[in-house]
């Protein structure tokens, strides 16, 4: 019985035989068939070390034809498989529940084509996202998605989870940027939907079924995706805010004043900043570590095109309305030396929230002028206590690094319960506070538990993380669930914004989808995978019963 979802191993599934392994070796070549228990360990365990499978076999097909032959064989033999890319998924979707065969796409890493004129890329599913971004950057394009896991996650896994990430606000969802897919179905049929046309309105848009299906409807073997022109001007700022309400105000102002050049709006709370600084060597708050980035005032005043910026008096108090302009941005917020920074009362306390905001545009002077006006507005309204503008790629990267390593830092601090959810922005942080209060009241002796919030605030996507130093426990799990799912349902949110359902939320789909909708999903699953051999127990499994 599975400890997470109480499922039992499907009665109709066969046990793996030696003759099966021999067949796979003849089909794929001995080196692409792994049975060694030690080598299988990392493939049987998810990135968070929360889900543990017991697969005895890893297959690494090199071609679509191989995948087709393997699936036809497994379907015939009723041998369940789990497709796996970079194994960075966070809901247990990419690892076996019991002894399912792991079908890894890591052997399928060819870039099949790139059209300079249109920016359409066609690549095999096992290509790592970072490698693709590097490839298209050389042609003056960027991938339309960016995740903290870009160094390991694969484009097939990205599509299969309908990954969101740091660029969704500007470049949209994969449901829009994926142009075509090649998918191998449960019976081995190769479904060639691999078009690079921007528009192809011919019947049902089948590729959409597989985007976000988390490997339960077929194995994606190749992806055609629309890349975006590499922006000539990238501006990044790191801001400190006194409250989450201020964060929402800054977001609103960014959307109106930065408008078409706004490409990312992320937030993190003070607990994130602390755990990153505590757990990761050499990562520090750019607003207290003056070496990280140039103070907004110096940068904005010096940046080209800001000549027109009102130089204004040195802003000694961000709450006054003395005509402070952006160029008088408080230099750096230094809690140890509050006297040297702006003297306003709100600066006496460490900021409770931080934001990373980025613009992608085609004309630096134009972009800096808009950014300058935006910073002036949010400063003069008191929604920003302090901040800095990156004046080099290295500074921009270091700002993003803080945001991207929060997950890793939380993982180092303890075992993490992750809740990737969509909520109306105005209530978003109330969920973090509600969970903090609930843990304090239900488990008052557990002061060691760290509850924090961060995420893609521009998309209404919160990442609530509860890090438990002593490890996963039923005691903590029962305080968190179903409380969190009920809270989300009561606030018209979604229990999964971008990570998917996987195994973790297979029993919670009803908090965000009607039974009727789930029944339709189950009938699609039964039609496309009648023997249920592709990634069983995941996504709609619970509702099948
Ligand atoms: P895997 O983990 O290998 O698999 C994920 C799911 O896809 C599984 O259900 C698996 O069965 C299925 N699958 C994989 N390959 C295929 C295929 N070829 N065909 C069919 N099904 C397949 N996610 C976000 O959305 N946004 C983020 O900002 C983000 N940031 C992250 C940061 C960190 C540090 C980490 C560790 C993870 C982050 N993630 C994020 C989660 C994860 O990176 C994404 O879900 C990613 O898309 C998973 O890709 P993968 O190749 O690792 O897939
Ligand atoms: C992110 C992944 C990590 C997490 O960093 O945007 O999607 O902890 C997340 O949820
Ligand atoms: Zn995310």
XYZ file of C-alpha atoms and ligand atoms in Angstrom:
609
model
C 0.000 0.000 0.000
C 1.334 3.434 -0.892
C 2.040 5.514 2.221
C 0.948 8.713 0.500
C -2.243 7.791 -1.330
C -3.214 4.420 0.184
C -3.253 2.931 -3.323
C -2.405 -0.765 -3.678
C -0.384 -2.112 -6.613
C -2.771 -2.623 -9.541
C -3.915 -6.292 -9.536
C -3.875 -6.482 -13.334
C -0.194 -5.577 -13.610
C 2.393 -8.298 -14.353
C 5.549 -8.861 -12.385
C 8.789 -8.077 -14.236
C 10.480 -11.262 -15.464
C 14.077 -11.894 -16.504
C 12.786 -12.592 -19.998
C 11.368 -9.037 -20.077
C 14.764 -7.560 -19.160
C 16.406 -9.663 -21.873
C 13.834 -8.391 -24.389
C 14.555 -4.769 -23.422
C 18.296 -5.351 -23.767
C 17.819 -6.725 -27.273
C 15.587 -3.771 -28.158
C 17.543 -0.867 -26.604
C 21.066 -2.222 -26.262
C 22.471 -3.455 -22.952
C 23.884 -0.050 -21.893
C 20.432 1.537 -22.026
C 18.930 -0.974 -19.606
C 19.753 -0.482 -15.887
C 18.948 -3.063 -13.203
C 21.706 -2.201 -10.716
C 20.011 -1.287 -7.420
C 22.590 1.380 -6.521
C 22.287 3.113 -9.904
C 18.503 2.968 -9.669
C 18.402 4.758 -6.308
C 18.377 8.372 -7.555
C 15.762 7.537 -10.217
C 13.495 5.905 -7.602
C 13.521 8.980 -5.372
C 12.152 12.470 -6.077
C 14.068 15.756 -5.744
C 12.615 16.447 -2.276
C 13.337 12.910 -1.051
C 9.660 12.690 -0.108
C 8.576 9.982 -2.570
C 10.325 6.608 -2.856
C 9.654 3.997 -5.551
C 10.965 0.435 -5.870
C 11.521 0.094 -9.588
C 13.856 -2.736 -10.563
C 14.396 -1.397 -14.074
C 15.379 1.856 -15.785
C 15.139 2.106 -19.566
C 16.948 4.833 -21.537
C 15.615 4.730 -25.103
C 17.540 6.794 -27.643
C 14.841 7.175 -30.311
C 11.107 7.584 -30.697
C 11.034 4.199 -32.401
C 12.598 2.658 -29.296
C 9.960 4.299 -27.080
C 7.257 2.972 -29.390
C 8.560 -0.604 -29.266
C 8.981 -0.463 -25.472
C 5.461 0.823 -24.892
C 3.906 -1.706 -27.254
C 5.729 -4.464 -25.353
C 4.768 -3.101 -21.894
C 1.159 -2.687 -22.982
C 1.078 -6.268 -24.240
C 2.684 -7.539 -21.014
C 0.707 -5.158 -18.693
C 3.952 -3.785 -17.283
C 3.356 -0.251 -15.881
C 5.876 2.486 -16.672
C 6.611 5.987 -15.344
C 8.073 8.540 -17.806
C 10.925 10.552 -16.287
C 12.859 13.591 -17.512
C 15.098 15.575 -15.163
C 13.358 14.264 -12.003
C 12.936 17.772 -10.603
C 9.147 17.447 -10.267
C 7.755 18.443 -6.879
C 4.549 16.398 -6.583
C 5.956 12.878 -6.898
C 4.732 12.527 -10.493
C 7.980 11.342 -12.030
C 8.958 8.505 -9.694
C 7.456 5.020 -9.302
C 4.868 4.415 -6.578
C 5.655 0.702 -6.485
C 7.815 -1.120 -9.066
C 6.790 0.643 -12.284
C 9.506 0.593 -14.960
C 11.232 4.008 -15.203
C 11.304 5.203 -18.803
C 13.883 7.991 -18.844
C 14.124 10.445 -21.747
C 17.648 11.474 -20.764
C 19.007 9.566 -23.756
C 16.964 11.690 -26.177
C 18.775 15.019 -26.330
C 18.954 15.971 -30.010
C 17.998 19.459 -31.182
C 16.085 18.606 -34.354
C 15.680 22.052 -35.927
C 15.642 25.804 -35.316
C 14.036 28.296 -37.712
C 15.974 31.589 -37.549
C 13.137 33.527 -39.144
C 10.344 32.394 -36.840
C 12.209 31.301 -33.693
C 10.521 27.879 -33.802
C 12.644 25.230 -32.064
C 12.130 21.473 -32.362
C 13.945 19.352 -29.786
C 13.798 15.870 -28.330
C 12.084 15.560 -24.967
C 15.245 14.835 -22.989
C 16.916 18.156 -23.818
C 17.718 20.092 -20.634
C 16.052 23.514 -20.507
C 19.322 25.383 -19.855
C 20.966 23.723 -22.860
C 18.078 24.817 -25.065
C 18.218 28.381 -23.719
C 21.955 28.475 -24.425
C 21.343 27.157 -27.940
C 18.667 29.644 -28.934
C 20.448 32.566 -27.235
C 23.182 32.051 -29.801
C 20.548 32.710 -32.460
C 19.177 35.860 -30.759
C 16.249 34.154 -29.020
C 15.307 32.989 -25.537
C 13.193 30.065 -24.315
C 9.694 31.244 -23.292
C 10.125 29.713 -19.844
C 12.727 29.882 -17.082
C 12.746 27.844 -13.878
C 15.120 27.521 -10.955
C 15.512 23.864 -12.060
C 16.636 24.836 -15.586
C 19.985 23.096 -15.143
C 18.331 19.684 -14.752
C 14.730 19.732 -15.943
C 13.960 18.538 -19.476
C 11.672 20.140 -22.039
C 9.521 16.986 -22.146
C 9.002 17.231 -18.397
C 8.344 20.972 -18.656
C 5.581 20.364 -21.192
C 4.244 17.381 -19.303
C 3.878 19.421 -16.124
C 2.819 22.574 -17.980
C 5.612 24.305 -16.062
C 5.123 28.017 -15.368
C 8.233 29.651 -13.971
C 9.799 33.099 -13.915
C 8.894 34.269 -17.418
C 5.226 33.243 -17.641
C 4.017 36.762 -16.826
C 5.488 38.000 -20.123
C 5.798 34.965 -22.380
C 2.670 33.090 -21.323
C 1.884 29.466 -20.637
C 3.212 26.458 -22.548
C -0.366 25.974 -23.758
C 0.389 29.008 -25.919
C 4.081 28.630 -26.753
C 4.101 24.894 -27.591
C 3.531 24.624 -31.360
C 3.546 20.833 -31.660
C 4.390 17.538 -29.992
C 5.406 14.031 -30.908
C 3.858 11.584 -28.454
C 4.010 7.795 -28.122
C 0.736 6.327 -26.924
C 0.221 3.384 -24.551
C 0.003 0.848 -27.406
C 3.152 2.187 -29.086
C 1.366 4.346 -31.656
C 3.481 7.366 -32.601
C 1.287 10.469 -32.719
C 3.077 13.018 -34.932
C 1.675 16.447 -34.045
C 5.080 18.071 -34.535
C 4.138 21.212 -36.491
C 6.020 24.533 -36.231
C 3.168 26.574 -37.683
C 1.942 29.427 -35.470
C -1.624 28.661 -36.522
C -3.059 25.273 -37.411
C -6.786 25.130 -36.870
C -7.583 21.655 -38.176
C -9.789 19.672 -35.824
C -9.291 19.054 -32.107
C -6.001 20.532 -30.818
C -4.737 17.179 -29.520
C -1.346 18.440 -28.312
C -3.152 20.407 -25.601
C -4.223 17.122 -23.970
C -0.610 16.170 -23.274
C 0.481 19.605 -22.000
C 0.083 19.204 -18.237
C -1.005 15.534 -18.367
C 2.050 14.667 -16.255
C 2.902 11.588 -18.299
C -0.449 9.849 -17.735
C -1.706 9.931 -21.354
C 1.423 9.241 -23.386
C 5.192 9.775 -23.556
C 6.302 13.045 -25.153
C 9.307 12.314 -27.375
C 9.744 15.701 -29.110
C 8.575 19.288 -28.644
C 8.128 22.159 -31.106
C 8.126 25.449 -29.202
C 7.973 29.137 -30.106
C 11.010 30.968 -28.722
C 11.005 34.731 -28.123
C 13.444 37.321 -29.511
C 16.214 37.968 -26.982
C 15.452 41.383 -25.417
C 18.048 44.101 -26.168
C 17.356 45.738 -22.835
C 16.964 43.817 -19.558
C 16.486 45.812 -16.361
C 16.237 44.141 -12.935
C 15.430 45.692 -9.579
C 15.409 44.263 -6.064
C 12.966 46.022 -3.730
C 12.173 45.946 -0.010
C 8.529 46.407 1.037
C 6.989 46.921 4.501
C 3.934 44.718 4.000
C 2.302 42.287 1.597
C -0.265 44.961 0.831
C 2.640 47.112 -0.346
C 3.799 44.190 -2.544
C 0.396 44.112 -4.214
C 0.495 47.877 -4.734
C 3.949 47.660 -6.304
C 2.664 44.888 -8.586
C -0.276 47.035 -9.645
C 1.953 50.017 -10.369
C 4.397 47.802 -12.289
C 1.586 46.518 -14.477
C 0.398 50.038 -15.313
C 3.694 51.913 -15.496
C 6.003 49.230 -16.910
C 3.153 47.657 -18.889
C 4.432 46.038 -22.103
C 8.066 45.777 -20.910
C 7.244 44.060 -17.590
C 8.600 40.516 -17.833
C 8.727 39.223 -14.237
C 7.308 40.099 -10.799
C 8.377 37.782 -7.975
C 8.120 38.142 -4.197
C 9.684 36.517 -1.145
C 9.084 37.068 2.548
C 11.649 37.809 5.250
C 11.794 34.118 6.259
C 12.951 33.238 2.746
C 15.723 35.822 2.917
C 16.814 34.508 6.285
C 16.841 30.827 5.314
C 18.754 31.567 2.100
C 21.387 33.576 3.981
C 21.612 30.920 6.737
C 21.724 27.850 4.536
C 23.682 28.944 1.475
C 27.256 30.167 1.563
C 27.913 33.465 -0.169
C 24.289 34.361 -0.836
C 23.361 37.679 0.747
C 20.723 40.364 0.688
C 21.702 42.879 -2.036
C 20.205 45.644 0.072
C 22.542 45.041 2.961
C 25.505 43.746 1.005
C 26.403 46.903 -0.900
C 28.711 44.988 -3.216
C 25.845 43.203 -4.855
C 24.189 45.938 -6.776
C 24.245 49.650 -7.232
C 21.808 51.737 -5.254
C 18.870 52.757 -7.341
C 19.692 56.440 -7.070
C 23.248 56.116 -8.406
C 22.202 53.668 -11.071
C 19.127 55.534 -12.160
C 20.917 58.889 -12.173
C 23.842 57.402 -14.132
C 21.855 55.258 -16.527
C 21.524 56.613 -20.072
C 18.277 58.350 -20.811
C 17.638 59.274 -17.218
C 18.815 62.839 -17.898
C 15.233 63.864 -17.793
C 14.824 62.348 -14.376
C 13.933 64.839 -11.723
C 17.000 64.793 -9.527
C 15.029 65.892 -6.480
C 16.425 66.323 -2.979
C 18.178 63.411 -1.270
C 15.247 61.429 0.003
C 15.740 61.216 3.745
C 12.334 59.811 4.416
C 10.552 57.570 1.991
C 7.252 58.511 3.550
C 7.476 62.207 2.992
C 6.127 63.844 -0.101
C 9.031 66.202 -0.529
C 9.121 65.591 -4.267
C 11.554 62.734 -3.718
C 12.324 61.228 -7.037
C 13.731 57.893 -7.851
C 17.152 59.305 -8.306
C 17.118 60.021 -4.608
C 16.399 56.336 -3.877
C 17.680 55.511 -0.416
C 21.138 54.133 -1.100
C 21.098 50.812 0.748
C 18.996 49.558 3.596
C 21.371 48.638 6.417
C 19.589 47.472 9.558
C 22.879 47.545 11.487
C 23.418 51.086 10.573
C 19.933 52.477 10.262
C 21.236 56.047 10.772
C 23.136 55.919 7.500
C 20.126 54.960 5.462
C 16.825 56.774 5.130
C 15.651 57.836 8.538
C 11.958 57.026 8.093
C 10.468 54.995 10.931
C 9.607 52.128 8.569
C 13.315 51.647 7.866
C 14.024 50.892 11.538
C 12.614 47.393 11.054
C 13.943 44.860 8.550
C 11.634 44.770 5.531
C 9.080 41.962 5.739
C 8.970 41.397 1.992
C 11.210 41.641 -1.055
C 10.457 41.739 -4.760
C 12.411 41.048 -7.912
C 11.017 42.895 -10.898
C 12.420 42.639 -14.375
C 11.694 44.309 -17.701
C 12.505 43.053 -21.187
C 12.489 45.712 -23.895
C 14.117 46.826 -27.124
C 15.445 50.282 -26.157
C 17.462 50.803 -22.965
C 16.927 54.550 -22.591
C 13.162 54.112 -23.001
C 13.090 51.243 -20.523
C 15.196 53.016 -17.907
C 13.009 56.078 -18.157
C 9.898 53.990 -17.504
C 11.632 52.136 -14.694
C 12.756 55.417 -13.154
C 9.201 56.758 -13.169
C 7.939 53.457 -11.692
C 10.517 53.510 -8.881
C 9.727 57.133 -8.125
C 6.034 56.313 -7.862
C 6.377 53.306 -5.556
C 8.940 55.104 -3.410
C 6.896 58.253 -2.990
C 3.814 56.182 -2.148
C 5.823 54.466 0.604
C 5.253 50.989 -0.850
C 9.009 50.526 -1.246
C 11.384 51.091 1.662
C 14.575 50.578 -0.260
C 15.835 48.939 -3.372
C 18.563 48.669 -5.921
C 18.858 48.499 -9.670
C 21.213 45.988 -11.276
C 23.700 47.735 -13.528
C 25.297 44.548 -14.834
C 24.210 41.021 -15.790
C 26.185 39.725 -12.815
C 24.169 41.931 -10.455
C 20.920 40.874 -12.100
C 21.940 37.229 -11.831
C 22.762 37.626 -8.143
C 19.321 39.110 -7.479
C 17.670 36.223 -9.317
C 19.905 33.726 -7.570
C 18.346 34.643 -4.223
C 14.864 33.952 -5.619
C 15.900 30.746 -7.407
C 17.664 29.088 -4.465
C 14.877 29.444 -1.896
C 13.701 25.899 -2.648
C 17.194 24.514 -2.128
C 17.651 26.491 1.102
C 14.325 25.234 2.457
C 15.381 21.691 1.590
C 18.617 22.122 3.529
C 16.728 23.471 6.564
C 14.449 20.421 6.737
C 11.955 18.176 4.980
C 9.623 20.440 3.033
C 5.879 20.331 2.558
C 5.332 22.364 -0.613
C 2.061 23.991 -1.622
C 2.199 25.573 -5.067
C -1.158 27.352 -5.285
C -3.054 30.047 -7.161
C -4.953 32.613 -5.114
C -6.402 36.085 -5.615
C -3.357 38.294 -4.923
C -5.019 40.305 -2.186
C -5.527 37.220 0.031
C -2.412 35.316 -1.047
C -0.217 35.919 1.982
C -3.117 35.357 4.407
C -2.700 31.645 3.692
C 0.908 31.756 4.928
C -0.208 33.583 8.081
C -3.119 31.167 8.607
C -0.741 28.190 8.418
C 1.771 29.849 10.752
C -1.023 30.458 13.285
C -2.412 26.943 12.906
C 0.984 25.321 13.458
C 1.615 27.570 16.488
C -1.738 26.600 18.034
C -1.787 22.888 17.121
C 1.911 22.182 17.622
C 3.075 24.865 20.096
C 6.108 22.759 21.026
C 7.334 22.750 17.397
C 9.035 26.139 17.202
C 11.565 24.515 14.867
C 9.116 24.419 11.952
C 9.714 27.163 9.382
C 6.729 28.399 7.348
C 7.415 30.828 4.529
C 5.908 32.201 1.349
C 7.266 33.335 -1.987
C 6.524 32.980 -5.670
C 5.266 34.365 -8.906
C 3.080 37.107 -7.444
C 2.590 38.518 -10.952
C 0.749 35.288 -11.876
C -1.151 35.015 -8.569
C 0.999 31.962 -7.751
C 2.144 31.404 -4.150
C 4.755 28.870 -3.068
C 3.986 28.062 0.553
C 6.784 25.956 2.023
C 6.760 24.361 5.485
C 10.243 23.113 6.383
C 10.449 20.565 9.217
C 13.996 19.935 10.494
C 13.045 16.643 12.156
C 11.653 15.198 8.917
C 8.262 14.369 7.431
C 5.681 13.270 9.981
C 2.017 12.308 10.086
C 1.614 14.792 12.961
C 2.612 17.765 10.782
C 0.905 16.447 7.642
C -2.432 16.225 9.472
C -2.160 19.824 10.679
C -1.518 20.991 7.116
C -3.953 18.864 5.099
C -6.810 19.155 4.363
C -6.698 22.560 6.125
C -4.693 24.165 3.325
C -6.799 22.665 0.530
C -10.028 23.720 2.261
C -8.656 27.244 2.788
C -7.773 27.511 -0.891
C -11.138 26.204 -1.989
C -12.814 28.715 0.332
C -10.851 31.561 -1.242
C -11.544 30.581 -4.879
C -8.009 29.416 -5.501
C -6.418 26.380 -7.142
C -4.563 23.654 -5.270
C -1.959 23.557 -8.032
C -0.725 26.547 -10.026
C 2.189 25.066 -11.973
C 3.721 21.930 -10.364
C 0.768 19.689 -11.192
C -1.035 17.014 -9.221
C 1.307 14.026 -9.439
C 0.944 11.569 -6.580
C 0.850 14.251 -3.862
C -2.479 15.784 -4.815
C -4.139 12.861 -6.627
C -6.728 12.692 -3.871
C -7.228 16.456 -3.678
C -8.333 17.229 -7.241
C -11.922 17.718 -6.059
C -10.869 20.886 -4.194
C -10.330 22.528 -7.571
C -12.292 20.497 -10.160
C -15.880 19.298 -10.258
C -16.580 15.558 -10.111
C -18.021 15.798 -13.608
C -14.803 17.337 -14.923
C -12.792 14.615 -13.187
C -15.002 11.927 -14.684
C -14.335 13.341 -18.167
C -10.600 13.329 -17.391
C -10.869 9.686 -16.276
C -12.693 8.684 -19.452
C -9.992 10.334 -21.576
C -7.356 8.461 -19.534
C -9.215 5.134 -19.982
C -9.623 5.712 -23.719
C -5.969 6.609 -24.358
C -4.483 4.112 -21.894
C -7.052 1.283 -21.519
C -4.733 -0.939 -19.460
C -3.611 1.983 -17.285
C 0.082 1.239 -17.796
C 1.309 4.840 -18.210
C 2.119 6.509 -14.915
C -0.605 4.833 -12.822
C -1.774 6.194 -9.412
C -1.163 9.812 -10.541
C -3.354 12.846 -11.322
C -6.881 11.405 -11.755
C -6.178 7.986 -10.224
C -8.147 8.375 -6.986
C -11.288 9.420 -8.805
C -11.118 6.355 -11.077
C -12.185 4.105 -8.225
P 10.273 15.056 -14.101
O 10.360 15.493 -12.694
O 11.199 14.020 -14.594
O 8.745 14.577 -14.390
C 7.686 15.461 -14.068
C 6.384 14.888 -14.606
O 6.404 14.865 -16.019
C 6.133 13.434 -14.182
O 4.749 13.219 -14.022
C 6.670 12.634 -15.344
O 6.035 11.377 -15.455
C 6.319 13.529 -16.512
N 7.242 13.447 -17.642
C 8.561 13.751 -17.648
N 9.072 13.614 -18.903
C 8.020 13.218 -19.702
C 7.868 12.933 -21.086
N 8.893 13.013 -21.928
N 6.637 12.565 -21.536
C 5.580 12.497 -20.687
N 5.654 12.758 -19.365
C 6.865 13.130 -18.895
N 8.081 24.154 -11.769
C 7.408 25.217 -12.290
O 6.371 25.036 -12.942
N 7.842 26.503 -12.099
C 8.976 26.788 -11.405
O 9.327 27.947 -11.240
C 9.721 25.696 -10.875
N 10.869 25.924 -10.198
C 11.549 24.855 -9.670
C 12.711 25.097 -8.946
C 13.420 24.035 -8.382
C 14.684 24.304 -7.631
C 12.942 22.704 -8.544
C 13.683 21.541 -7.958
C 11.787 22.459 -9.257
C 11.081 23.526 -9.814
N 9.901 23.316 -10.543
C 9.217 24.377 -11.074
C 9.351 21.949 -10.686
C 9.928 21.131 -11.872
O 11.207 21.634 -12.215
C 9.023 21.233 -13.084
O 7.814 20.564 -12.805
C 9.648 20.649 -14.349
O 8.822 20.941 -15.457
C 9.843 19.148 -14.264
O 10.662 18.745 -15.374
P 11.501 17.388 -15.290
O 12.092 17.136 -16.625
O 12.381 17.400 -14.111
O 10.316 16.311 -15.067
C 9.808 28.177 -7.656
C 9.812 25.697 -7.079
C 10.286 25.526 -5.755
C 9.271 25.397 -4.651
O 10.896 28.352 -7.123
O 9.236 29.002 -8.400
O 8.182 26.624 -8.466
O 9.737 25.269 -3.550
C 9.021 26.915 -7.396
O 8.065 25.420 -4.854
Zn 7.405 28.366 -9.202
